[in-house]
mmCIF file of C-alpha atoms in Angstrom:
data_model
loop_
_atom_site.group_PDB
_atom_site.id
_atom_site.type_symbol
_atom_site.label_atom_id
_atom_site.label_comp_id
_atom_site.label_asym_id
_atom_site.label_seq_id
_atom_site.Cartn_x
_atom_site.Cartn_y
_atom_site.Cartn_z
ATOM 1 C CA UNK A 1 -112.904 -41.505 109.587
ATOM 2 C CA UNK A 2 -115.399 -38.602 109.399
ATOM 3 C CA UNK A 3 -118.063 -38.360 107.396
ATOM 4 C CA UNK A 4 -120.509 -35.467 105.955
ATOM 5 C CA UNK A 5 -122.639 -34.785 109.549
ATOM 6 C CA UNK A 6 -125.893 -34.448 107.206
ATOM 7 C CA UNK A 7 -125.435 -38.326 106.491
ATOM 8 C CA UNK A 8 -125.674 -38.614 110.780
ATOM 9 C CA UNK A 9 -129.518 -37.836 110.191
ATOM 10 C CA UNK A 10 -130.419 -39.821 107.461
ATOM 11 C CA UNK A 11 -132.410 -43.287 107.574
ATOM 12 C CA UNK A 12 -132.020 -46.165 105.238
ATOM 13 C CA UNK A 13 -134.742 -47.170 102.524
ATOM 14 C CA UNK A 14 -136.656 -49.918 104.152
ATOM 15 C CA UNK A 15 -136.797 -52.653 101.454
ATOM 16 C CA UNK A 16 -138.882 -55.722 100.893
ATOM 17 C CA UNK A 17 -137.602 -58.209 102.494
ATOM 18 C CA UNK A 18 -135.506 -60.707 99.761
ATOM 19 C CA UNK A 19 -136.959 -63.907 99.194
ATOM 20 C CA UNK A 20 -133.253 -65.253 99.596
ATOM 21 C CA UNK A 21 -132.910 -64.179 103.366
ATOM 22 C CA UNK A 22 -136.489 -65.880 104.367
ATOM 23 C CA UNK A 23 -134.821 -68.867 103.057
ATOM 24 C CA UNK A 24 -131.772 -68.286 104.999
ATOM 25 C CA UNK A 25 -133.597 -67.357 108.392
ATOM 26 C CA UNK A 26 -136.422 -69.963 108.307
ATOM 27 C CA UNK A 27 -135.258 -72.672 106.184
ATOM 28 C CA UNK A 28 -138.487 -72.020 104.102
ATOM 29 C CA UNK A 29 -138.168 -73.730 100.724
ATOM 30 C CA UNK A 30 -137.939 -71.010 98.012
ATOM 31 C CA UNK A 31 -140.810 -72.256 95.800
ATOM 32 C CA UNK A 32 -143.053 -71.754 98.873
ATOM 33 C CA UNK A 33 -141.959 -68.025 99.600
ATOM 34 C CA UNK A 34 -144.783 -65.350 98.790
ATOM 35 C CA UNK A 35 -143.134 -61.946 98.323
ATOM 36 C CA UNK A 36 -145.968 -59.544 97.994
ATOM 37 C CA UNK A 37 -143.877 -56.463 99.764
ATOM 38 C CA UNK A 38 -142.392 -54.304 96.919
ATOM 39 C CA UNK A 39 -145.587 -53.607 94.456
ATOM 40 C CA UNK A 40 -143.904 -55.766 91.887
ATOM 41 C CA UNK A 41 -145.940 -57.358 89.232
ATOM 42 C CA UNK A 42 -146.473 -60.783 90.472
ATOM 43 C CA UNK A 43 -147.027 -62.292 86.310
ATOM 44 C CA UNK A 44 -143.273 -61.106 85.506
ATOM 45 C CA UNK A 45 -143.232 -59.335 82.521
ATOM 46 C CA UNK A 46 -144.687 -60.015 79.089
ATOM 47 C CA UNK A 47 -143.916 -62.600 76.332
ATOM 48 C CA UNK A 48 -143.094 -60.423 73.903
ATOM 49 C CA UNK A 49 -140.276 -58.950 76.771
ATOM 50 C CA UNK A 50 -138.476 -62.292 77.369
ATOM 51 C CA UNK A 51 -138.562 -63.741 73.586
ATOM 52 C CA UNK A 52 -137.090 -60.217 72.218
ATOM 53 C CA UNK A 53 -134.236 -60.026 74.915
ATOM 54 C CA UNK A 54 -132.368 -63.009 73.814
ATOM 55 C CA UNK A 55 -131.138 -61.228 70.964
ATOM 56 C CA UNK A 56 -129.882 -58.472 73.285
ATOM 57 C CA UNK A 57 -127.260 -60.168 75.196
ATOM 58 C CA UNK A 58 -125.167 -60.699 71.965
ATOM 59 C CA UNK A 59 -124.486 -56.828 72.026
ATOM 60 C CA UNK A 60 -124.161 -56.850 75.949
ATOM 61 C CA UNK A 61 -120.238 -56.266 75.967
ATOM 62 C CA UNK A 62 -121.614 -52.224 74.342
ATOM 63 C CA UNK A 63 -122.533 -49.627 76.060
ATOM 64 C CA UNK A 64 -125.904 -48.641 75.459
ATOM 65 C CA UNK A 65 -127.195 -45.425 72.747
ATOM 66 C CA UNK A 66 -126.700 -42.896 75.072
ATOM 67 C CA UNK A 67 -129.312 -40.687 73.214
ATOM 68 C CA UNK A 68 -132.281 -43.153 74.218
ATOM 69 C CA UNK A 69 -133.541 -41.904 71.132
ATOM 70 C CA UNK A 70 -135.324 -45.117 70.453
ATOM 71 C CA UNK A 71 -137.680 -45.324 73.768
ATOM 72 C CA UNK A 72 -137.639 -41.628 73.421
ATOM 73 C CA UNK A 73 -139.742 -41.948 70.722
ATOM 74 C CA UNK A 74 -142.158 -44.947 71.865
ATOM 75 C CA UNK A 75 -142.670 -43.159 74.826
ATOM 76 C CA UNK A 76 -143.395 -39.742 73.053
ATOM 77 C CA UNK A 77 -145.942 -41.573 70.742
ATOM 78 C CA UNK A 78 -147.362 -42.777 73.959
ATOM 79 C CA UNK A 79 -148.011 -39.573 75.938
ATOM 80 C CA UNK A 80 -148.032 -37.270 72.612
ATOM 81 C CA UNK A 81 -145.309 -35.163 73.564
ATOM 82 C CA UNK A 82 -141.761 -35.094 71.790
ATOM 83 C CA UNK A 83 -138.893 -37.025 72.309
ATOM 84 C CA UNK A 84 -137.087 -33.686 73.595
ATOM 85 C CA UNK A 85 -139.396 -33.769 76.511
ATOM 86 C CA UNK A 86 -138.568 -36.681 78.060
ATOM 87 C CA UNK A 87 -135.554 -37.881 80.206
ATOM 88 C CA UNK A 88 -134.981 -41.821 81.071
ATOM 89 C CA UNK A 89 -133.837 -42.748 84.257
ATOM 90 C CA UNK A 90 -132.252 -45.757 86.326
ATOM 91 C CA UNK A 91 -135.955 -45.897 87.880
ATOM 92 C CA UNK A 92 -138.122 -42.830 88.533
ATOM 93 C CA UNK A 93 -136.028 -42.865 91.540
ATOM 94 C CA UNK A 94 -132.808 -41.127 90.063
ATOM 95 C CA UNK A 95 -135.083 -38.547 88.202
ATOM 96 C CA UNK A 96 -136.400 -37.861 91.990
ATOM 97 C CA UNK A 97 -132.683 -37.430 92.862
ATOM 98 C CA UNK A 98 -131.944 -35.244 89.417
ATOM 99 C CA UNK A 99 -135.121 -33.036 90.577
ATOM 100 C CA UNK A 100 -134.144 -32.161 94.480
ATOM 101 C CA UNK A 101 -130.186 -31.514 93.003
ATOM 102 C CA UNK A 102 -131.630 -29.076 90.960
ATOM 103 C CA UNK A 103 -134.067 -26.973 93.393
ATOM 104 C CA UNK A 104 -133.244 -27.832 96.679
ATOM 105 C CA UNK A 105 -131.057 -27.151 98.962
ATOM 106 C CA UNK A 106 -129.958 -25.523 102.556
ATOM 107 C CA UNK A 107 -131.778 -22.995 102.764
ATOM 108 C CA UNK A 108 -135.080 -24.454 100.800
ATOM 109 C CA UNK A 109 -137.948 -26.554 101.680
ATOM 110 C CA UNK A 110 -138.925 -29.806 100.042
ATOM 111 C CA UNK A 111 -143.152 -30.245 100.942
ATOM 112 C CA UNK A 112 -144.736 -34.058 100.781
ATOM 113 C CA UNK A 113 -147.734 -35.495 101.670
ATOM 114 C CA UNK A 114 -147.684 -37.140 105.708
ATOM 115 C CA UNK A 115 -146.676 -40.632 104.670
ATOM 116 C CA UNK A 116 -145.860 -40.761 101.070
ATOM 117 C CA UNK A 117 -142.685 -42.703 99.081
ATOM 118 C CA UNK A 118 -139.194 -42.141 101.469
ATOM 119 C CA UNK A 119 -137.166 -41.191 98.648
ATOM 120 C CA UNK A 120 -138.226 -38.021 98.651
ATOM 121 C CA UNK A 121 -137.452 -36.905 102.217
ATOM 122 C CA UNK A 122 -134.107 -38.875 101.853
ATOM 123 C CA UNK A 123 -132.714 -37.041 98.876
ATOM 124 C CA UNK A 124 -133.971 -33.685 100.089
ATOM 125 C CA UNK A 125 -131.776 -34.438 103.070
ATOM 126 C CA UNK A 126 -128.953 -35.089 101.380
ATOM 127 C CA UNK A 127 -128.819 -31.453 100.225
ATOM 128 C CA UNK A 128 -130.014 -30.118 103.893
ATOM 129 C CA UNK A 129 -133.393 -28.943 103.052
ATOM 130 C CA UNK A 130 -136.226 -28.695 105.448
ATOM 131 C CA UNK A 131 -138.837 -30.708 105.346
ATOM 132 C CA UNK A 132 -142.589 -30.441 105.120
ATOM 133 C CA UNK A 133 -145.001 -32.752 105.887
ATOM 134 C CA UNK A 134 -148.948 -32.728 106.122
ATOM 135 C CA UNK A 135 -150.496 -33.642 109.365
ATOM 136 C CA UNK A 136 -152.660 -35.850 107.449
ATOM 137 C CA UNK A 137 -150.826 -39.290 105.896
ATOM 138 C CA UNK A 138 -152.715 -39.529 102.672
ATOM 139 C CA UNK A 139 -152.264 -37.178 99.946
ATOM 140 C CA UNK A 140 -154.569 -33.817 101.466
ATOM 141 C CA UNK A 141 -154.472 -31.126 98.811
ATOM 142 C CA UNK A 142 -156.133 -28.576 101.233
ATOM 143 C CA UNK A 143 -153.644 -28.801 103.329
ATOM 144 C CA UNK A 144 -150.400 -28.929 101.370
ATOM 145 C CA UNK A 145 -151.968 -25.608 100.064
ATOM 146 C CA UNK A 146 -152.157 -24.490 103.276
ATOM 147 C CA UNK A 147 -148.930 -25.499 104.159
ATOM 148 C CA UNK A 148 -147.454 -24.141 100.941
ATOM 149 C CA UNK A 149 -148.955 -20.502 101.557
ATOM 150 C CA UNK A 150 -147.273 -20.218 104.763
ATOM 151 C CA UNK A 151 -143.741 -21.687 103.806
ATOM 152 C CA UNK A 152 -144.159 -20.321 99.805
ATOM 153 C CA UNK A 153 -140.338 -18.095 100.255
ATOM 154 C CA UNK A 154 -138.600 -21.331 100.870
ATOM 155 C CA UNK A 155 -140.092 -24.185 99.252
ATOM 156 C CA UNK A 156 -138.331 -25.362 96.248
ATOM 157 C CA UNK A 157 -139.991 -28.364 95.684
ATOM 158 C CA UNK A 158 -143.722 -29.925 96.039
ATOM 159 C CA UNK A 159 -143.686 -33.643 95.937
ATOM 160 C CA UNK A 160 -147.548 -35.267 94.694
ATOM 161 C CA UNK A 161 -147.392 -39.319 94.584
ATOM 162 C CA UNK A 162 -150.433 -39.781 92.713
ATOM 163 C CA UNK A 163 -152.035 -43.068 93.717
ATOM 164 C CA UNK A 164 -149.884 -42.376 96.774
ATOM 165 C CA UNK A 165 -147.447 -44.954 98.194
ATOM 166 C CA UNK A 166 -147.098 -46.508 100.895
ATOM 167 C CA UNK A 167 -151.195 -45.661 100.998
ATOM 168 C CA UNK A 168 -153.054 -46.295 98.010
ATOM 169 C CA UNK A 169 -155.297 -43.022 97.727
ATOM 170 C CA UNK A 170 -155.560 -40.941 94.778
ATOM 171 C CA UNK A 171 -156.609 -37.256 94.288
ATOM 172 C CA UNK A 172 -159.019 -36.492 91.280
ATOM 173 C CA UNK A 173 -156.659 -35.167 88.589
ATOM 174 C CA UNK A 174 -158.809 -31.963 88.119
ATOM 175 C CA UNK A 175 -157.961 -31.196 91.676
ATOM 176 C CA UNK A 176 -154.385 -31.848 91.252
ATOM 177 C CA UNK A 177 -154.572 -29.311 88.502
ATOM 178 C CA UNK A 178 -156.111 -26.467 90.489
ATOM 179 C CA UNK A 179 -153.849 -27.010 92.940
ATOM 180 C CA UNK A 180 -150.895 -26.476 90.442
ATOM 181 C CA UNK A 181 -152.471 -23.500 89.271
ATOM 182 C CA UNK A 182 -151.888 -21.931 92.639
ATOM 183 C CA UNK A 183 -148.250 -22.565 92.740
ATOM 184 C CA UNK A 184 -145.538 -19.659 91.665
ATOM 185 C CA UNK A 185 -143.554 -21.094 88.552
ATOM 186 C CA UNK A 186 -140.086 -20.989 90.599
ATOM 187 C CA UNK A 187 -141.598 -24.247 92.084
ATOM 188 C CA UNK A 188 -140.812 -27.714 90.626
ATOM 189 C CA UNK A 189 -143.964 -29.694 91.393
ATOM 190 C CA UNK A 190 -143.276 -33.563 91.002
ATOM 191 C CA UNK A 191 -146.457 -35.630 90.121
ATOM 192 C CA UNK A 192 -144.833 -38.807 90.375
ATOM 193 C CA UNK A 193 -147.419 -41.471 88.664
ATOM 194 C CA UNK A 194 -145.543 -44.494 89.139
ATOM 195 C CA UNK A 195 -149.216 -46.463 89.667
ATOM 196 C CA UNK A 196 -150.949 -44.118 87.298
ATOM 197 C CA UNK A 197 -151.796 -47.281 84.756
ATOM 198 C CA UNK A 198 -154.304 -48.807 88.040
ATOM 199 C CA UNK A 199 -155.469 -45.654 89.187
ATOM 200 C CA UNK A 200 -156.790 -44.618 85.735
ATOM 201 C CA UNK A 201 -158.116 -48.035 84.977
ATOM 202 C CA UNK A 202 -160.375 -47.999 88.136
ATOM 203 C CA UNK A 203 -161.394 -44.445 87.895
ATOM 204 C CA UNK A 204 -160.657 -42.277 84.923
ATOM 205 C CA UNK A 205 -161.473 -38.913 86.874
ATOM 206 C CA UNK A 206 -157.667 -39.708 88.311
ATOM 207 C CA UNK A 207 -155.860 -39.471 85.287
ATOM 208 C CA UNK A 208 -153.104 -37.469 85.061
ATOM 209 C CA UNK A 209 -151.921 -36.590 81.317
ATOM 210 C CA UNK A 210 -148.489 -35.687 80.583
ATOM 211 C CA UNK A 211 -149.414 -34.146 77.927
ATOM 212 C CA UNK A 212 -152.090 -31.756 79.322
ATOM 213 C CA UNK A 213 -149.777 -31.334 82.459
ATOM 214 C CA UNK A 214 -146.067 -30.034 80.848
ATOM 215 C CA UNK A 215 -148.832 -27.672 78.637
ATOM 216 C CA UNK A 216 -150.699 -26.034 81.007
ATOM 217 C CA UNK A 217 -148.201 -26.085 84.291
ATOM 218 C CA UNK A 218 -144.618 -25.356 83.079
ATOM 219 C CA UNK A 219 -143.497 -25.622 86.299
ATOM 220 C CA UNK A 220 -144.291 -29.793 86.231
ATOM 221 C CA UNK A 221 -142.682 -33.032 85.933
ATOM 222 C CA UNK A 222 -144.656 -35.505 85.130
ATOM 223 C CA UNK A 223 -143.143 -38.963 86.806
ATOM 224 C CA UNK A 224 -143.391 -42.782 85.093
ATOM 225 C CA UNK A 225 -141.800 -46.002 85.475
ATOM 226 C CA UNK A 226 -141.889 -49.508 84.051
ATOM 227 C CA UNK A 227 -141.386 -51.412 87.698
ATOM 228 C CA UNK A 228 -144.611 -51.619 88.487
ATOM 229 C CA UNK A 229 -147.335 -52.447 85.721
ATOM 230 C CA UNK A 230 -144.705 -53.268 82.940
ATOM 231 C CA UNK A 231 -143.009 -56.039 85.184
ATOM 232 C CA UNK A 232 -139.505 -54.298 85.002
ATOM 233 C CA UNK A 233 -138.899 -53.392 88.793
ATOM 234 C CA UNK A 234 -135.135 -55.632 88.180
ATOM 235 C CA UNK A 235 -134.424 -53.610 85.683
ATOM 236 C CA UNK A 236 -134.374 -50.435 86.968
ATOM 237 C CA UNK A 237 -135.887 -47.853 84.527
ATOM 238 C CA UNK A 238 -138.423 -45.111 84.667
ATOM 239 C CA UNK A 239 -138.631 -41.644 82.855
ATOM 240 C CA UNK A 240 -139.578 -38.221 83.367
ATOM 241 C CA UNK A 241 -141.862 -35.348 80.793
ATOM 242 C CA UNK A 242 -141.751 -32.076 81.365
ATOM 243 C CA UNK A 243 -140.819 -28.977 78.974
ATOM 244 C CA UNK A 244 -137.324 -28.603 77.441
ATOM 245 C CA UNK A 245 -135.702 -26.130 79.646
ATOM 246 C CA UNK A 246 -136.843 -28.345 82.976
ATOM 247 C CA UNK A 247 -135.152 -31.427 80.997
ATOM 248 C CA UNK A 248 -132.634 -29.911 79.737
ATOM 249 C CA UNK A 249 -130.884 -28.883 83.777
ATOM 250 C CA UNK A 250 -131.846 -32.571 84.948
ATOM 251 C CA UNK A 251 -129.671 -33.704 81.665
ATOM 252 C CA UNK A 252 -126.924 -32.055 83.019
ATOM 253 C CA UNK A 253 -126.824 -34.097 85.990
ATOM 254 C CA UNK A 254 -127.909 -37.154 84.438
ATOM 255 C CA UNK A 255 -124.480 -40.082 84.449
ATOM 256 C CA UNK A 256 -123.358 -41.535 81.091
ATOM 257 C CA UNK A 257 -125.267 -44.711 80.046
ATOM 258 C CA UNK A 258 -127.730 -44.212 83.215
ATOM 259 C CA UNK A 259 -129.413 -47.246 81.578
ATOM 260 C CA UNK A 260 -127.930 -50.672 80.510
ATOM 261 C CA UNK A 261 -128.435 -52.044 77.436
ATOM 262 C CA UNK A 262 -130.407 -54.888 78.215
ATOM 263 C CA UNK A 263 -133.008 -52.602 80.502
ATOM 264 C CA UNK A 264 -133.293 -50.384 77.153
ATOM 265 C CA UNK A 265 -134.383 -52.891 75.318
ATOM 266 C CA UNK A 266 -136.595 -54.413 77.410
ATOM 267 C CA UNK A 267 -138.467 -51.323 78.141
ATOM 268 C CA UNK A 268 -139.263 -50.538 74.334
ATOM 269 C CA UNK A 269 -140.493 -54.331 74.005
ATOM 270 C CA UNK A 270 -143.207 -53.687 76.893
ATOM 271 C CA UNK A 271 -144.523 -50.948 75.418
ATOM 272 C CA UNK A 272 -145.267 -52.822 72.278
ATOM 273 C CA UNK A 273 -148.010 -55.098 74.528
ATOM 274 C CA UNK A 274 -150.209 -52.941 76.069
ATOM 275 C CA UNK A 275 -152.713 -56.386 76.748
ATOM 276 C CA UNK A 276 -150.506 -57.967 78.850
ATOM 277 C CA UNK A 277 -150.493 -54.509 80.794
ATOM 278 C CA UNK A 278 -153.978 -54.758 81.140
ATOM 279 C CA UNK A 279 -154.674 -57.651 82.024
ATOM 280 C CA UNK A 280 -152.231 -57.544 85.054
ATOM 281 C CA UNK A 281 -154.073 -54.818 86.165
ATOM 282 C CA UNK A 282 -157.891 -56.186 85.110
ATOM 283 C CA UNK A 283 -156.313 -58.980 87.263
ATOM 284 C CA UNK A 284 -155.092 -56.432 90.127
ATOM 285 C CA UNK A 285 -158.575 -54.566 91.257
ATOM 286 C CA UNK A 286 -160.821 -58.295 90.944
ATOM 287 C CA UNK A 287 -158.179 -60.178 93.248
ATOM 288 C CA UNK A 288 -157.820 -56.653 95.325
ATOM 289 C CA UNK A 289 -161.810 -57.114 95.868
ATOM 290 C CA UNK A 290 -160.818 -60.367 98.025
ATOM 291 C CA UNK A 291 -158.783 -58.447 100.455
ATOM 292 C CA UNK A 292 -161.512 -55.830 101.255
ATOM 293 C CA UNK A 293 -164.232 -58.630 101.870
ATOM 294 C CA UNK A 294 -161.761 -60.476 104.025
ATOM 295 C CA UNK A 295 -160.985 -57.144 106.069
ATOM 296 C CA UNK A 296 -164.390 -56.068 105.877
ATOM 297 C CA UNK A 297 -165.424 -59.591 107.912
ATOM 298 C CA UNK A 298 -162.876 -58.994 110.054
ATOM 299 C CA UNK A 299 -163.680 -55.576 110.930
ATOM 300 C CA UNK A 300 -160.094 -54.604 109.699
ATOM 301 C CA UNK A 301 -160.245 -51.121 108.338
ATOM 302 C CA UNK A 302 -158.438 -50.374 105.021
ATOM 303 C CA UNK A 303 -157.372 -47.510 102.531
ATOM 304 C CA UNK A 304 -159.461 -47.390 99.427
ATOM 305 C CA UNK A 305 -156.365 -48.171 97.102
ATOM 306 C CA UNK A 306 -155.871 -46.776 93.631
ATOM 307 C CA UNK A 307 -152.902 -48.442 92.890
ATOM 308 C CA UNK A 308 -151.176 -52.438 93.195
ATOM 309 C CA UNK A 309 -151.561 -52.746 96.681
ATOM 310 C CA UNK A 310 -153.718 -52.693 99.551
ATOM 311 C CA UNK A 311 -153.349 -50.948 102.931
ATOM 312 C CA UNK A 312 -154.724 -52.576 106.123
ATOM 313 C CA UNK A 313 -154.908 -50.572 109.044
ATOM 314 C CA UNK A 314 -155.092 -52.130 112.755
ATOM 315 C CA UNK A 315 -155.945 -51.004 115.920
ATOM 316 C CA UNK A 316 -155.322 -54.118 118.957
ATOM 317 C CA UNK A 317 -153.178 -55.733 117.151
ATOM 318 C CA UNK A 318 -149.331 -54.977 115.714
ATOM 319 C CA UNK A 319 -148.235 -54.569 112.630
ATOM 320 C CA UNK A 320 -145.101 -55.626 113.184
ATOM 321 C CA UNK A 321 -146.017 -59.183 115.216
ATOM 322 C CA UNK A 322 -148.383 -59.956 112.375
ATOM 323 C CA UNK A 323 -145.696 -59.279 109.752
ATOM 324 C CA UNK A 324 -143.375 -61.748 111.784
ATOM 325 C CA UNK A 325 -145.898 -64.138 112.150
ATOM 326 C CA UNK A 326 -146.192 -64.541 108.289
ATOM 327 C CA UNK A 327 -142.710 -64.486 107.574
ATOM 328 C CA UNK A 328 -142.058 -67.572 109.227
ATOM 329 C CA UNK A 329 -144.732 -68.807 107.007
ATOM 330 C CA UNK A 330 -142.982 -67.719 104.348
ATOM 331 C CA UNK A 331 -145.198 -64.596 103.492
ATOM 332 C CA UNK A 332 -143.181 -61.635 102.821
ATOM 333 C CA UNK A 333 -145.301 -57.820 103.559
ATOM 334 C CA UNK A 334 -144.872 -54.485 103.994
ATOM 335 C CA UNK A 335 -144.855 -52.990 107.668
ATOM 336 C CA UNK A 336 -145.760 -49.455 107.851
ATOM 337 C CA UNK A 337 -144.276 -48.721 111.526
ATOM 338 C CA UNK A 338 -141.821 -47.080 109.501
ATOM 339 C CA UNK A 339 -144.405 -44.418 108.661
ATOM 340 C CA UNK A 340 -145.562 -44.133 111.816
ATOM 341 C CA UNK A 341 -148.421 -45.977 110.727
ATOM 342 C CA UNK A 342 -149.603 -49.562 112.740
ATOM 343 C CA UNK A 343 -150.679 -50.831 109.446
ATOM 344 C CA UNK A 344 -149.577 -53.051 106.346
ATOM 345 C CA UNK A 345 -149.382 -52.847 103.347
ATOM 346 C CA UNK A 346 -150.105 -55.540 100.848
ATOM 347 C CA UNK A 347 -148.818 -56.115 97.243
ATOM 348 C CA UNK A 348 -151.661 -57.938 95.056
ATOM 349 C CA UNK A 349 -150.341 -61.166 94.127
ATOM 350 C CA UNK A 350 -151.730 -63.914 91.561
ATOM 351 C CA UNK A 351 -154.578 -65.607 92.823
ATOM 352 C CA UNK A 352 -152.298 -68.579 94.386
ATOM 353 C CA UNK A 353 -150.737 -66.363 96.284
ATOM 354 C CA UNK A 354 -153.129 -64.318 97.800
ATOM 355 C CA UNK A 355 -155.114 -67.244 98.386
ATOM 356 C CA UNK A 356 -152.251 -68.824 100.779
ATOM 357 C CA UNK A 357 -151.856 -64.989 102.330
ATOM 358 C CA UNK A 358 -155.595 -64.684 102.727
ATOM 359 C CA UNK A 359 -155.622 -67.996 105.001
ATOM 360 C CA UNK A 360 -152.520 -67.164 107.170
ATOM 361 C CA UNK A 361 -153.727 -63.614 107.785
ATOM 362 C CA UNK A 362 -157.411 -64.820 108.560
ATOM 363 C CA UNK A 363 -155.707 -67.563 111.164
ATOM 364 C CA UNK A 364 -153.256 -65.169 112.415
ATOM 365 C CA UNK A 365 -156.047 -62.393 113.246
ATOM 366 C CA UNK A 366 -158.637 -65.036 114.791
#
C-alpha cells in the first residue's frame, strides 16, 4: 500500500515513557515508579476538580455544548477579552495543528526557535513547508529576526514557546513585543504560553498578556492550556485568544465536540481555584532550587528554567546511559538526544520524588 511520500520524512512525537511499560520491562512495582518526563503536575489536580466531576458522568452518554460557551466565558473573565476571542482545543496541540492548516503550506516557511516543542515542525511537515530553525537552541529573538528578514516572502508562520520547551528559558515579554512589531501582519505569530503561570510567578517582566497581545499585534495567537499547572494533561484541553477574524478561520477547521464532556467540565472547575494553582507552582521553583544546588556541586551545567522543569546539560557523560540507568530504578526522564542536545530534562516532582531522583542521579554521576 502507498502512502502520502511527505509522511516518509516525518518523525514520531517522542513521549514520556508510560509508567505501565517500566513495569512491564523491569518488573518495578508501580507504587515505586517516578515519572517526572512529561511536565505534568505531580499533586494531580485540585479538590474542587475531583469532588465536582462526579456529577458529570451522569450526563456522560451526551455530547458535550458544542458552543463552549460556558469556559468561554471563565476564561474571558480571566484574560479580559470576550468569549468571541477564544477557541478551545483538544490541548493547545490541535490549535497548533488548526494554525499551520491555515497559513502554511508548500510553498511557505514555518520559523521556530533551534530546539523548541516538536509539534510544530511535525505539523508544518504535514503540509510540506520548509522549515526554519535558529542556530541557537533556546529561544534567540535576534536571530529569528534575522532569520525572518531574509526568508520574510515565504514565511507563513513564526512559532515563540514562551518559557520554551524542551529548555526552560524565557524571553522578557517587552522583547517579545518589539519583536512582533517588526513582523508584516500576513504573518501568524504563535506565542504559545503553555508554562506562562511559572514563568510569570518567578519573574513578572515575562508575562505575556492576552489581552495586551490580540490588541496591539493583530497578527497573534496567544496559546494556553490546562495540562500543565491546572493538573489536566489526561484530559486533553487547552485554548487559543486572538481577534475574531483569526478565530473565526481556525473555527472552520475545528471537529464537532473537539472536547468531551467530562474534560469541559473539569476545566471550568480549575479555574474556580486559583490557590491550588499556586501553590503547585510556589511548590515548583523552591523544590526546582534543589536541582540547581545538586548540579551546581556536581559541576553539571543547567538552563535557567522558567517553567516546570529543569534542563541539565552534560558534557563526559550520556544522556541517554544516564536515562537508562534510572529507568531500571524506576525513574522515568526526559532525554534530549532527540534535540540534538546531550542533556535531560527534568519534570519537578513532589518533594518524595525528587528526593529519590536526587539520590540516584547523585550515585549515578559519582
Amino acid at each position: 500500500m502507498k502512502f502520502n511520500k511527505i509522511l516518509s520524512n516525518l518523525k514520531n512525537y517522542e513521549t514520556g515513557k508510560p509508567i505501565e511499560l517500566v513495569v512491564c520491562e523491569f518488573g518495578t512495582n508501580p507504587e515505586d515508579v517516578v515519572k517526572l518526563a512529561s511536565n505534568e503536575n505531580p499533586f494531580g489536580v485540585s479538590k474542587m476538580v475531583e469532588q465536582g466531576m462526579q456529577e458529570v458522568f451522569k450526563n456522560a452518554y451526551l455530547y458535550p455544548d458544542d458552543s463552549y460557551y460556558e469556559l468561554k466565558d471563565v476564561l474571558a473573565n480571566k484574560h479580559n477579552v470576550q468569549s468571541s476571542n477564544i477557541i478551545i482545543g483538544a490541548g493547545s496541540d490541535q490549535i497548533i495543528e488548526f494554525c499551520v492548516h491555515t497559513k502554511a503550506n508548500k510553498k511557505s516557511a514555518v520559523l521556530m526557535a533551534g530546539a523548541t516543542f516538536a509539534m510544530y515542525e511535525i505539523y508544518a511537515k504535514q503540509v510540506g513547508a520548509e522549515i526554519i530553525r535558529t542556530k541557537s537552541k533556546t529561544h534567540n529573538l535576534k536571530e529569528l529576526k534575522e532569520l525572518y528578514k531574509a526568508n520574510k516572502d515565504k514565511i507563513s508562520i513564526i512559532f515563540l514557546c514562551l518559557p520554551n520547551n524542551p529548555l526552560g528559558e524565557c524571553a522578557d515579554a517587552k522583547d517579545v513585543y518589539k519583536f512582533i512589531n517588526k513582523i508584516k501582519k500576513n504573518v501568524l505569530v504563535v506565542v504559545d504560553c503553555a508554562y506562562m503561570e511559572f514563568a510569570s510567578f518567578k519573574d513578572k517582566d515575562k508575562l505575556i498578556q492576552a489581552k495586551y497581545l490580540i490588541e496591539n499585534f493583530e497578527n497573534a495567537i496567544f496559546l494556553g492550556t490546562f495540562s500543565k499547572a491546572y493538573g489536566l494533561g489526561g484530559m486533553r484541553i487547552g485554548y487559543g485568544i486572538a481577534n475574531k477574524f483569526i478565530i473565526s478561520e481556525l473555527n472552520k477547521l475545528r471537529p464537532p465536540f473537539n472536547i468531551t464532556t467530562l474534560s469541559l467540565r473539569a476545566a471550568i472547575l480549575a479555574l474556580q481555584d486559583q490557590n491550588f494553582v499556586d501553590e503547585c507552582v510556589k511548590s515548583n521553583f523552591l523544590e526546582m532550587k534543589r536541582y540547581e544546588t545538586v548540579a551546581d556541586s556536581l559541576n553539571i551545567e543547567y538552563i535557567p528554567s522558567y517553567a516546570n522543569f529543569i534542563t541539565l546539560k552534560f558534557k563526559e557523560q550520556n544522556s541517554t546511559d544516564i536515562c537508562q540507568n534510572l529507568l531500571k530504578k524506576g525513574i522515568i526522564l526526559r532525554d534530549l538526544q532527540s534535540y540534538g542536545l546531550n542533556a535531560i530534562r527534568i519534570t519537578i516532582g513532589t518533594s518524595e520524588q525528587n528526593t529519590k531522583v536526587l539520590e540516584h542521579l547523585r550515585e549515578i554521576l559519582k
